[in-house]
mmCIF file of C-alpha atoms in Angstrom:
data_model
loop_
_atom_site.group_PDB
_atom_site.id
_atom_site.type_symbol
_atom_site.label_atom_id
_atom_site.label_comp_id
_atom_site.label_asym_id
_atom_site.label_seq_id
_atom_site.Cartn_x
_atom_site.Cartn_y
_atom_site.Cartn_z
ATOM 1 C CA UNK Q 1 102.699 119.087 109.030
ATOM 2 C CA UNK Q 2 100.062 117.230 110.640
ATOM 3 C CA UNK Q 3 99.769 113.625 109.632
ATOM 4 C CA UNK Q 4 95.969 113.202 108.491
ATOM 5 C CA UNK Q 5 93.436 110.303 109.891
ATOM 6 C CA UNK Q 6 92.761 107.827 107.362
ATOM 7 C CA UNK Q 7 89.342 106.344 107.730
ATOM 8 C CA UNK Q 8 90.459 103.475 109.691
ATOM 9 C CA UNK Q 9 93.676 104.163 111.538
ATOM 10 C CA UNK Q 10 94.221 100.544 113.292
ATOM 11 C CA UNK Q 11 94.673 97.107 111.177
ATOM 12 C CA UNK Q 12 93.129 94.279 111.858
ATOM 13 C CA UNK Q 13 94.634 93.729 114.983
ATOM 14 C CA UNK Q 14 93.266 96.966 116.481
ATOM 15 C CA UNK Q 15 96.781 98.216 116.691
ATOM 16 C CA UNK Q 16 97.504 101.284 114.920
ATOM 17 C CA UNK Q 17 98.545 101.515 110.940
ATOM 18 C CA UNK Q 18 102.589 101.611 110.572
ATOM 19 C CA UNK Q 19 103.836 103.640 107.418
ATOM 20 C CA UNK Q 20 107.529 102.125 105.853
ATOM 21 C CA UNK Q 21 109.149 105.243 104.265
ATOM 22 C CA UNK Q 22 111.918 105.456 101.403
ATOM 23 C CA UNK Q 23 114.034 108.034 100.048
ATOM 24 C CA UNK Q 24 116.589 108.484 97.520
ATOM 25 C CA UNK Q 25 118.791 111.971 97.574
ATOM 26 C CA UNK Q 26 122.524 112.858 96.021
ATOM 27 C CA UNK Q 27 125.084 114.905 97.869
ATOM 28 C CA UNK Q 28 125.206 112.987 101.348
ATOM 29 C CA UNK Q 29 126.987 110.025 101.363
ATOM 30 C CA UNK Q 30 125.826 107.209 103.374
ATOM 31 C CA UNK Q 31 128.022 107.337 106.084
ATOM 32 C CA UNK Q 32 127.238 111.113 106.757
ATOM 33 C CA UNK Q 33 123.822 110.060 106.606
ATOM 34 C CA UNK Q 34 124.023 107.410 108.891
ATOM 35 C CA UNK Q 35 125.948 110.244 111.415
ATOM 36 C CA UNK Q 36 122.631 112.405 110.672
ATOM 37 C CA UNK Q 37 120.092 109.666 111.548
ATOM 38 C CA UNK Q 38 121.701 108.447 114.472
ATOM 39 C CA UNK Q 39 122.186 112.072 116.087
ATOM 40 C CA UNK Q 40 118.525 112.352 115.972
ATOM 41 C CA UNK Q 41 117.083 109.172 116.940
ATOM 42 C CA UNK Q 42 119.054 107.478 118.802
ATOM 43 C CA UNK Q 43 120.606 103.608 118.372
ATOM 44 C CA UNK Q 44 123.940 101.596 117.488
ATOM 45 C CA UNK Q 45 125.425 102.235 113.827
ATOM 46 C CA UNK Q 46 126.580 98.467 112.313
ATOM 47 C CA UNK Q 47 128.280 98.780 109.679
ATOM 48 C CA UNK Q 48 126.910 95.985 107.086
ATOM 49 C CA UNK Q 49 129.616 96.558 103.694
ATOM 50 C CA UNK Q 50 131.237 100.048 103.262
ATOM 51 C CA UNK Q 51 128.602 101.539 101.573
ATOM 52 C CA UNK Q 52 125.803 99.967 103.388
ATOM 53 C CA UNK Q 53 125.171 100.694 107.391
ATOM 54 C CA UNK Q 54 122.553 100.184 109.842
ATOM 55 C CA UNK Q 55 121.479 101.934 112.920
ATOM 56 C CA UNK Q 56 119.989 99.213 115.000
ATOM 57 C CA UNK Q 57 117.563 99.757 117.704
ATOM 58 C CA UNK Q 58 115.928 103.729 117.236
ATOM 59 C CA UNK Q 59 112.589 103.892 118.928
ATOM 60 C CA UNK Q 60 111.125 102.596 115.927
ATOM 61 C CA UNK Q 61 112.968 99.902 114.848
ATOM 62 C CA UNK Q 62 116.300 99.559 112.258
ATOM 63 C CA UNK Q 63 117.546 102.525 109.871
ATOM 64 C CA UNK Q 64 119.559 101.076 106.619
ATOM 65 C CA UNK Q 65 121.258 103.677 104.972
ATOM 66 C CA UNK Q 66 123.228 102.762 101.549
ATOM 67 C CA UNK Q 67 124.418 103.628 98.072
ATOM 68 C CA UNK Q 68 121.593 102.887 95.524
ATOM 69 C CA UNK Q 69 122.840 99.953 93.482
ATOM 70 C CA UNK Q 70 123.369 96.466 93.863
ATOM 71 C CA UNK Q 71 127.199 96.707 92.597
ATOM 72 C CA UNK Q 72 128.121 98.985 95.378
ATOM 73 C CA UNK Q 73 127.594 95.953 98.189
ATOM 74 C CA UNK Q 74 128.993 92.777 98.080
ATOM 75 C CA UNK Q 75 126.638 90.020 96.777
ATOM 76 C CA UNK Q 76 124.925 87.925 99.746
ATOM 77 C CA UNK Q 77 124.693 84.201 97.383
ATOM 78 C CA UNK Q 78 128.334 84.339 96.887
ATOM 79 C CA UNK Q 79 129.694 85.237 100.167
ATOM 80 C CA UNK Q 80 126.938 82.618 101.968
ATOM 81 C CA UNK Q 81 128.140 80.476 99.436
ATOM 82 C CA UNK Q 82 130.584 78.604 101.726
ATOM 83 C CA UNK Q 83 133.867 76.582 99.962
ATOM 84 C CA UNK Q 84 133.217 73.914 97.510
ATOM 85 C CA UNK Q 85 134.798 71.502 99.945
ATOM 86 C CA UNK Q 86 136.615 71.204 103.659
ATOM 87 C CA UNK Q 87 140.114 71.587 102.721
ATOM 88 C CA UNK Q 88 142.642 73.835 103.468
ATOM 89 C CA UNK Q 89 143.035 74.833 100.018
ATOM 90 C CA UNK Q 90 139.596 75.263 98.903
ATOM 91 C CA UNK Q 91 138.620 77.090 102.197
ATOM 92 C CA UNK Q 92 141.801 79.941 101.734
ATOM 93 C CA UNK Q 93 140.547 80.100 97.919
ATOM 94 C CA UNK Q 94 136.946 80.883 98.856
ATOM 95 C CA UNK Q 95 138.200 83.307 101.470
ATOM 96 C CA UNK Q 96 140.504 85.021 98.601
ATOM 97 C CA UNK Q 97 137.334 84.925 96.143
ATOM 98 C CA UNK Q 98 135.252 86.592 98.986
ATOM 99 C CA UNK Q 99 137.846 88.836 99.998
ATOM 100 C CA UNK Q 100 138.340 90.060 96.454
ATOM 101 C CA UNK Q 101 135.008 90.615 95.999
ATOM 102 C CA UNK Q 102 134.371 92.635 98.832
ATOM 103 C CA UNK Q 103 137.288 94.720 97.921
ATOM 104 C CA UNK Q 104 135.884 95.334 94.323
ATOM 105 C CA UNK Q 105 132.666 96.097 94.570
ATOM 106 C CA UNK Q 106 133.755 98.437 97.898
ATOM 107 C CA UNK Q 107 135.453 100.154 94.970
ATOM 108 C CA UNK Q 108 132.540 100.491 92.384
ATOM 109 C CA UNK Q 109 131.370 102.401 95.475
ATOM 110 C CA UNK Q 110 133.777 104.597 95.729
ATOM 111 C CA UNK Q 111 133.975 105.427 92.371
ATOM 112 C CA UNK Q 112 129.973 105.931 92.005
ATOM 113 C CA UNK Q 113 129.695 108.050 95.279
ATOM 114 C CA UNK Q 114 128.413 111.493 94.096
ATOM 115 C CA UNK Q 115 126.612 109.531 90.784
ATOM 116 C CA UNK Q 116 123.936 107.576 92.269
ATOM 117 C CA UNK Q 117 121.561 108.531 95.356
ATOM 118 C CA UNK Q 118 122.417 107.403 98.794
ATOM 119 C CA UNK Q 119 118.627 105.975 100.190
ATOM 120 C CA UNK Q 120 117.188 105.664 103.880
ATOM 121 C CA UNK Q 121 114.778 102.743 104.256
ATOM 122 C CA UNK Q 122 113.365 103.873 107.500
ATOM 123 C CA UNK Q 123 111.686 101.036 109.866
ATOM 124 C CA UNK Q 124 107.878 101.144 109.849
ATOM 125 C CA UNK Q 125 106.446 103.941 111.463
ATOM 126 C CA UNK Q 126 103.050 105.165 113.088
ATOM 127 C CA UNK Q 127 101.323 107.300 111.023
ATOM 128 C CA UNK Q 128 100.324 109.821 113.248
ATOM 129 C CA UNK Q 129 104.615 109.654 113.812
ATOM 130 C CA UNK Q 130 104.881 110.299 110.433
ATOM 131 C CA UNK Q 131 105.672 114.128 111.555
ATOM 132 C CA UNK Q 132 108.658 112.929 114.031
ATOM 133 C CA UNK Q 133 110.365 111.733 111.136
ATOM 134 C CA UNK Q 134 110.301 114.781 109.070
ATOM 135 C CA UNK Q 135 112.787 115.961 111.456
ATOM 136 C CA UNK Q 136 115.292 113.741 109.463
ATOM 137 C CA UNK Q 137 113.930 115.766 105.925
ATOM 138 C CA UNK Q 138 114.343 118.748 107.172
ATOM 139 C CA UNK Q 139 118.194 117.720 108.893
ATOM 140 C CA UNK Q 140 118.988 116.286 105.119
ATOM 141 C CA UNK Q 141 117.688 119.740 103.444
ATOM 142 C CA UNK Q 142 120.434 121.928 106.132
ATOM 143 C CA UNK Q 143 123.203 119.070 105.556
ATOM 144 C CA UNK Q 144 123.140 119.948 101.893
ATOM 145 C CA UNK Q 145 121.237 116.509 100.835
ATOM 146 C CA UNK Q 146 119.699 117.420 96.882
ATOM 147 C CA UNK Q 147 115.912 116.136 95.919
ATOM 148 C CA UNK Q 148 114.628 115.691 92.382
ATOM 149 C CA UNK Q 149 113.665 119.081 91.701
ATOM 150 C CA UNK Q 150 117.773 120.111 92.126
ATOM 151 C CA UNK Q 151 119.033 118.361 88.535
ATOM 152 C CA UNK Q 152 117.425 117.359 85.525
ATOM 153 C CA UNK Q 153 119.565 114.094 86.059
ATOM 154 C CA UNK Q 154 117.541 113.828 89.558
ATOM 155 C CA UNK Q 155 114.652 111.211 89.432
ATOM 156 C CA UNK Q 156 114.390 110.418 93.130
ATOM 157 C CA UNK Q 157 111.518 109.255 94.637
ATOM 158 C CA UNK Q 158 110.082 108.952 97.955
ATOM 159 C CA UNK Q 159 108.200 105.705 98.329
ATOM 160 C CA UNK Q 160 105.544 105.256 101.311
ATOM 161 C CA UNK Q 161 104.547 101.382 102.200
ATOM 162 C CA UNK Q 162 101.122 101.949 104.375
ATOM 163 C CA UNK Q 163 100.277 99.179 105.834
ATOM 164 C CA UNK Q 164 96.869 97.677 104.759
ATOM 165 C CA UNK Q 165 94.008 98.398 106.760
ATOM 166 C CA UNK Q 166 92.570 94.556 105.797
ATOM 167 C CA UNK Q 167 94.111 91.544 103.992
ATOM 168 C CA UNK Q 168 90.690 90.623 103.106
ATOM 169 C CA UNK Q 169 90.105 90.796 99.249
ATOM 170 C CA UNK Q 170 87.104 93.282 98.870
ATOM 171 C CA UNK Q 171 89.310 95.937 100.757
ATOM 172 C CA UNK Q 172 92.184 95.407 98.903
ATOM 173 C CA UNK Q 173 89.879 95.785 95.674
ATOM 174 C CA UNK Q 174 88.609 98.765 97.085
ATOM 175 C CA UNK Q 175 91.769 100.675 97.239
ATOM 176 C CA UNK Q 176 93.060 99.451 93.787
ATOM 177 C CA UNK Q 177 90.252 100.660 92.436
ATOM 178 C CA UNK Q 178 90.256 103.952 94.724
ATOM 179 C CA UNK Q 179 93.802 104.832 93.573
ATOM 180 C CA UNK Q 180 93.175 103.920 90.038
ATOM 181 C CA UNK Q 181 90.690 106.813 90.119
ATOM 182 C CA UNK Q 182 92.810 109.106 92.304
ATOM 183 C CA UNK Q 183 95.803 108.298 89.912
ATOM 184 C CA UNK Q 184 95.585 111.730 87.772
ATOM 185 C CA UNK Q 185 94.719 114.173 91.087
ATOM 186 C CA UNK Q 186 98.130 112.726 92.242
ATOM 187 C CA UNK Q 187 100.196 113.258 89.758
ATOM 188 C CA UNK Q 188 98.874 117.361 89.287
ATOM 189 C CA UNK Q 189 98.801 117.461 93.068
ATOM 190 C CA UNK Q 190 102.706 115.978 93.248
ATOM 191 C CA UNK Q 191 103.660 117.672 89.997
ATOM 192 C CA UNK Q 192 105.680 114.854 89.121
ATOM 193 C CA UNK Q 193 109.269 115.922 87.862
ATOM 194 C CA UNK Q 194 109.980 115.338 84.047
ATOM 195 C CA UNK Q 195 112.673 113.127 84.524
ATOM 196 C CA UNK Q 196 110.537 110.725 86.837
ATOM 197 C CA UNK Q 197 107.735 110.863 84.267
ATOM 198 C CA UNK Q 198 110.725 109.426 81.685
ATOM 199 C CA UNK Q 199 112.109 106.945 83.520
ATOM 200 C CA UNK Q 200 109.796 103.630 84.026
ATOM 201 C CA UNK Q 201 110.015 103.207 87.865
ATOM 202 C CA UNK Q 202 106.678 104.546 88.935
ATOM 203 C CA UNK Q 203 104.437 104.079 85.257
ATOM 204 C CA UNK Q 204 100.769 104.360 85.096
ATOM 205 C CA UNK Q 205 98.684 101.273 84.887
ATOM 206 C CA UNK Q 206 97.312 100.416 81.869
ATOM 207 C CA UNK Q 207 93.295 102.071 81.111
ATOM 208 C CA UNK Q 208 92.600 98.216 80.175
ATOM 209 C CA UNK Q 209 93.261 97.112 83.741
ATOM 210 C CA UNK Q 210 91.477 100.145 85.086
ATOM 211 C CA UNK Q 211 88.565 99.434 82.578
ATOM 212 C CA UNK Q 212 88.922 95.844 83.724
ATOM 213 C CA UNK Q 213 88.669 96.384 87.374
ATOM 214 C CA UNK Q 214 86.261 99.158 87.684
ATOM 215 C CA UNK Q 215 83.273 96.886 86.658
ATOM 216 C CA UNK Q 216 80.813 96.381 88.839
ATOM 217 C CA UNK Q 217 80.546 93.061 88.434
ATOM 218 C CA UNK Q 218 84.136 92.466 88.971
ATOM 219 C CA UNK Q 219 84.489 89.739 92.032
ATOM 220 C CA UNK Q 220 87.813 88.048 92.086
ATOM 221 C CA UNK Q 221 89.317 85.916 95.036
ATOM 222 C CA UNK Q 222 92.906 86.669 95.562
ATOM 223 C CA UNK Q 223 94.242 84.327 93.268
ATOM 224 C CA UNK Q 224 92.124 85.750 90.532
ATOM 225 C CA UNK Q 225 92.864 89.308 91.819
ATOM 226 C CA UNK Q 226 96.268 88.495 91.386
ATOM 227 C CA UNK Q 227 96.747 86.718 88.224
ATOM 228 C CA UNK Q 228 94.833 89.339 86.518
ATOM 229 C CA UNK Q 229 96.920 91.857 87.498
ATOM 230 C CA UNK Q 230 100.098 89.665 86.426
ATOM 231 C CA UNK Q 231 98.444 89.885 82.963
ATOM 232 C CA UNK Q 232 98.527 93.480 82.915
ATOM 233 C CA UNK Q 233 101.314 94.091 85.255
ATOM 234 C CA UNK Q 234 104.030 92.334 84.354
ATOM 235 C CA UNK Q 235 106.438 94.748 85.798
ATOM 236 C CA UNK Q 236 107.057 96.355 89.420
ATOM 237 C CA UNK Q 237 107.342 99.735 87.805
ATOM 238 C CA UNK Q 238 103.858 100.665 89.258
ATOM 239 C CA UNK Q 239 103.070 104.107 90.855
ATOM 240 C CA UNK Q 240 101.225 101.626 93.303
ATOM 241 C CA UNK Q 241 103.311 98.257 92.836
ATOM 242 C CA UNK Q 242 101.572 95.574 94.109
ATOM 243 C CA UNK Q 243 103.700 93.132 94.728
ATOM 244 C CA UNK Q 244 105.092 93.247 98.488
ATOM 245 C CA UNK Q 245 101.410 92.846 99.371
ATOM 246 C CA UNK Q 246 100.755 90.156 96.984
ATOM 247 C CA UNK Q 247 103.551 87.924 97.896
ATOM 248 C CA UNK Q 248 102.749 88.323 101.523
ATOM 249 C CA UNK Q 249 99.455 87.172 100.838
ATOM 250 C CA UNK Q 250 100.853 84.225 98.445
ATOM 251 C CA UNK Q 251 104.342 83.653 99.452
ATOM 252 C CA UNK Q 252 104.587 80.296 96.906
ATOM 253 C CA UNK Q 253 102.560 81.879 94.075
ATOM 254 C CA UNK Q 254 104.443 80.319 91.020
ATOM 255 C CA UNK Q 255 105.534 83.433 89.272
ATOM 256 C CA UNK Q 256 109.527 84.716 88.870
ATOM 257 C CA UNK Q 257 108.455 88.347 90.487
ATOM 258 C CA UNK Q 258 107.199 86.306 93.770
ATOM 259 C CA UNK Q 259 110.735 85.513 94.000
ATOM 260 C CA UNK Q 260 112.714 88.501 92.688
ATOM 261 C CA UNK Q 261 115.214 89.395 95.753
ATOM 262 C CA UNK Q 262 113.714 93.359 95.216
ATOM 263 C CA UNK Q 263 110.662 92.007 96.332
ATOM 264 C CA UNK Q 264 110.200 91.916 100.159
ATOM 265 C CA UNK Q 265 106.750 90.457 101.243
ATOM 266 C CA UNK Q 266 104.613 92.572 103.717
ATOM 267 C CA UNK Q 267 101.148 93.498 103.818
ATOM 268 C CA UNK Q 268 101.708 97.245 102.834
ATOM 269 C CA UNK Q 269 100.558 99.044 99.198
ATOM 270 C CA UNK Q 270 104.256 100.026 97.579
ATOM 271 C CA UNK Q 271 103.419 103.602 96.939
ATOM 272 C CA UNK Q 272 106.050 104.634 94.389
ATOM 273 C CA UNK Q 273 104.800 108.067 92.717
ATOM 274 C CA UNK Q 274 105.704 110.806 95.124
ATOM 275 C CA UNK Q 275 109.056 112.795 94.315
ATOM 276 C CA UNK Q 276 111.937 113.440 96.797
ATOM 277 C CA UNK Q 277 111.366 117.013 97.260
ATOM 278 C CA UNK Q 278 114.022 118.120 99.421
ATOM 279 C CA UNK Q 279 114.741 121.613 98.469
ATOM 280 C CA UNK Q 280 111.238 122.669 99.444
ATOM 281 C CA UNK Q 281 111.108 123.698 103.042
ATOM 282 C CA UNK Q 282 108.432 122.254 105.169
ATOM 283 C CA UNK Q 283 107.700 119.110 102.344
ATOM 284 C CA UNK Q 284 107.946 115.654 103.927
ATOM 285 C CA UNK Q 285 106.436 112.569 104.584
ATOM 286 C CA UNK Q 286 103.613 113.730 106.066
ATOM 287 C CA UNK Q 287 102.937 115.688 103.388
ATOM 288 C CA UNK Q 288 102.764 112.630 100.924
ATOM 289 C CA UNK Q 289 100.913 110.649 103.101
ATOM 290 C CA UNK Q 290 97.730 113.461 103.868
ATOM 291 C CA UNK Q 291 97.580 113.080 100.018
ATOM 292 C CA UNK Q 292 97.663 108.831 99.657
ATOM 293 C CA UNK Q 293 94.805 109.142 102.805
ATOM 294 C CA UNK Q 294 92.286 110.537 100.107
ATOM 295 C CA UNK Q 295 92.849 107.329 97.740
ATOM 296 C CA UNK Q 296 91.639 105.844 101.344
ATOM 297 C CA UNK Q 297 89.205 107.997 102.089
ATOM 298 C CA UNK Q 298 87.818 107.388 98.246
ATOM 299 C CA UNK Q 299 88.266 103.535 99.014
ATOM 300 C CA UNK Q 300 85.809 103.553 102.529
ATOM 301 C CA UNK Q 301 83.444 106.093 100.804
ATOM 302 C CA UNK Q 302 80.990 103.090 98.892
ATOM 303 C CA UNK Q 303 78.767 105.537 97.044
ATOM 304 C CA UNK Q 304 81.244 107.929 95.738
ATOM 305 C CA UNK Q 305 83.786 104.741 94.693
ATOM 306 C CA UNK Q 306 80.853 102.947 92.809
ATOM 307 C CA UNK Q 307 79.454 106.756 91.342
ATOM 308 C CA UNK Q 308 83.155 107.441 90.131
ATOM 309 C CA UNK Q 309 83.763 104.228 88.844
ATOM 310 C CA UNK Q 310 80.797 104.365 86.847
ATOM 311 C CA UNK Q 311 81.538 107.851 85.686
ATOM 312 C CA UNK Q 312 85.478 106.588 84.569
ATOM 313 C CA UNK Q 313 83.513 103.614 82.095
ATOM 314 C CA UNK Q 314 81.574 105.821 80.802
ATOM 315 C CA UNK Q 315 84.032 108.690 79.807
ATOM 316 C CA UNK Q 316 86.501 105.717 78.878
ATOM 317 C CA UNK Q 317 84.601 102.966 76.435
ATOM 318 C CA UNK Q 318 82.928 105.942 74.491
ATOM 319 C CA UNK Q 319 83.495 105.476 70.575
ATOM 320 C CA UNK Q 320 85.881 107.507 69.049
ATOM 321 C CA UNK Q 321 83.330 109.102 66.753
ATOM 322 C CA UNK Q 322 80.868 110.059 70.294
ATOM 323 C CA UNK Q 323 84.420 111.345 72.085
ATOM 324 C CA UNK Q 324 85.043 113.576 68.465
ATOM 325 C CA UNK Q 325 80.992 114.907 68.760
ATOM 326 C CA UNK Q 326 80.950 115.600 72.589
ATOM 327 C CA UNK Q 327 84.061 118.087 71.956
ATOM 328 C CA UNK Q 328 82.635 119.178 69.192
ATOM 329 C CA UNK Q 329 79.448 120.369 71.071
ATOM 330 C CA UNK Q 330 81.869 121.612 73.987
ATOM 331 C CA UNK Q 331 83.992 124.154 71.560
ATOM 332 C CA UNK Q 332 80.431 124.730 69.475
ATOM 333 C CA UNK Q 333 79.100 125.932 72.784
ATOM 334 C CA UNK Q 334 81.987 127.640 74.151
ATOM 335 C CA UNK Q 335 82.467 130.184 70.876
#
């Protein structure tokens, strides 16, 4: 498929938009995957643990490839940790602590191959690349690789990290507000699996926020932009999770999520909502991405954002008793 334009294809730097891509599948594990990638693109597999590998240097940039939890890979504080001292004996009993380590959690690995997803964080791509890539989708679908649509127990996502058009903080408000509205299209457009409507990774935002930010009136400079949606975000379980962008923008805003190792600053919108649809032959991330360009498309278009907007405060801060007549009238005049 045919990536789509977005309304303004080049950032700020008149260099054109990159698009980081994500995806979680079961039944390939990562070093088959890694044999997959590197077939088609190219570059120098490194491996970084035994469940997590790199192919350095594609025509993009770095693949990682790896099992899906944190207890599969060794963790980075203790093995940077260095011995407590510079003897002998302290330096052969941090060596034996890291070497046990390692060993363990190469066996959680093991063990959990086949349970949890393997995932591909693919370097940062062009969007009108976005196409080139697919190859890899469709490579995963022949080499047996299973989407979310394959189990009930399947709630794999594929996650798309656009890169922002501006940093500045009326854009940024724009497409907050342009997704907010585009939220509900998504979802029936996606079809979003029932198990990934269970589980909390890509939740709604709240209709407070939504009735919050939608006001006309509502100006905030990024710290306000941000704080305010601290108080009703709490969480990085967003369909749209803001906070890569946010701690880009504000690397030493005092708040524990600023800091959470999950978190990797860049000025991209975490898109979180789309499935991993795998089994379904010509779906990819092109496909996801022609959808997330009409939240941008929405966010350049200044009549129809402020006309919608409008329209969502009015349907939302109704009273009860004018939501109960209105349907009343609607079935009165329907029968």
């Amino acid at each position: 498929m045919t990536p789509l334009s977005p309304p303004e294809p080049c950032n700020s730097s008149g260099e054109i938009r990159r698009v980081g891509v994500e995806i979680e599948f079961a039944g390939l594990p990562p070093r088959d995957t890694t044999a997959l990638v590197q077939e088609l693109f190219g570059g120098e597999v490194v491996t970084v643990s035994a469940h997590r590998l790199k192919v350095k240097d594609t025509r993009w940039g770095d693949f990682v490839i790896e099992l899906d939890t944190q207890y599969a890979h060794p963790d980075d504080a203790l093995i940077n940790a260095g011995p407590k001292d510079d003897s002998d004996l302290e330096r052969h009993r941090h060596q034996a602590r890291v070497d046990f380590h390692t060993r363990t959690r190469e066996l959680i690995g093991d063990v959990v191959t086949g349970l949890v997803p393997t995932e591909i964080v693919c370097p940062p791509v062009r969007w009108d690349e976005l196409h080139e890539l697919d190859a890899l989708f469709e490579a995963l679908r022949v080499h047996g690789a299973k989407g979310t649509n394959d189990s009930l127990l399947y709630g794999f996502g594929l996650h798309l990290n656009p890169e922002a058009p501006s940093l500045e903080v009326a854009s940024i408000l724009d497409h907050l507000r342009a997704y907010l509205l585009s939220a509900q299209w998504l979802r029936e457009q996606i079809d979003i699996d029932i198990t990934r409507e269970v589980l909390p990774h890509a939740n709604p935002f709240p209709k407070p926020y939504a009735l919050k930010i939608l006001e006309p009136s509502y100006a905030p400079n990024v710290d306000t932009l941000i704080g305010d949606y601290l108080e009703y975000n709490p969480s990085r379980n967003r369909e749209l999770d803001m906070f890569p962008l946010f701690a880009y923008l504000r690397p030493d805003y005092p708040h524990p999520l600023f800091h959470h190792k999950l978190v990797k600053p860049r000025p991209t919108f975490h898109y979180r909502l789309p499935d991993a649809r795998l089994s379904e032959p010509g779906w990819g991330s092109a496909v996801e991405w022609n959808r997330w360009v009409e939240v941008e498309r929405l966010a350049a278009d200044k009549v129809a954002l402020t006309e919608r907007s409008a329209a969502y405060l009015a349907r939302h801060t109704r009273s009860p008793v004018t939501r109960w007549m209105d349907k009343l009238r609607d079935w009165m005049g329907g029968s």
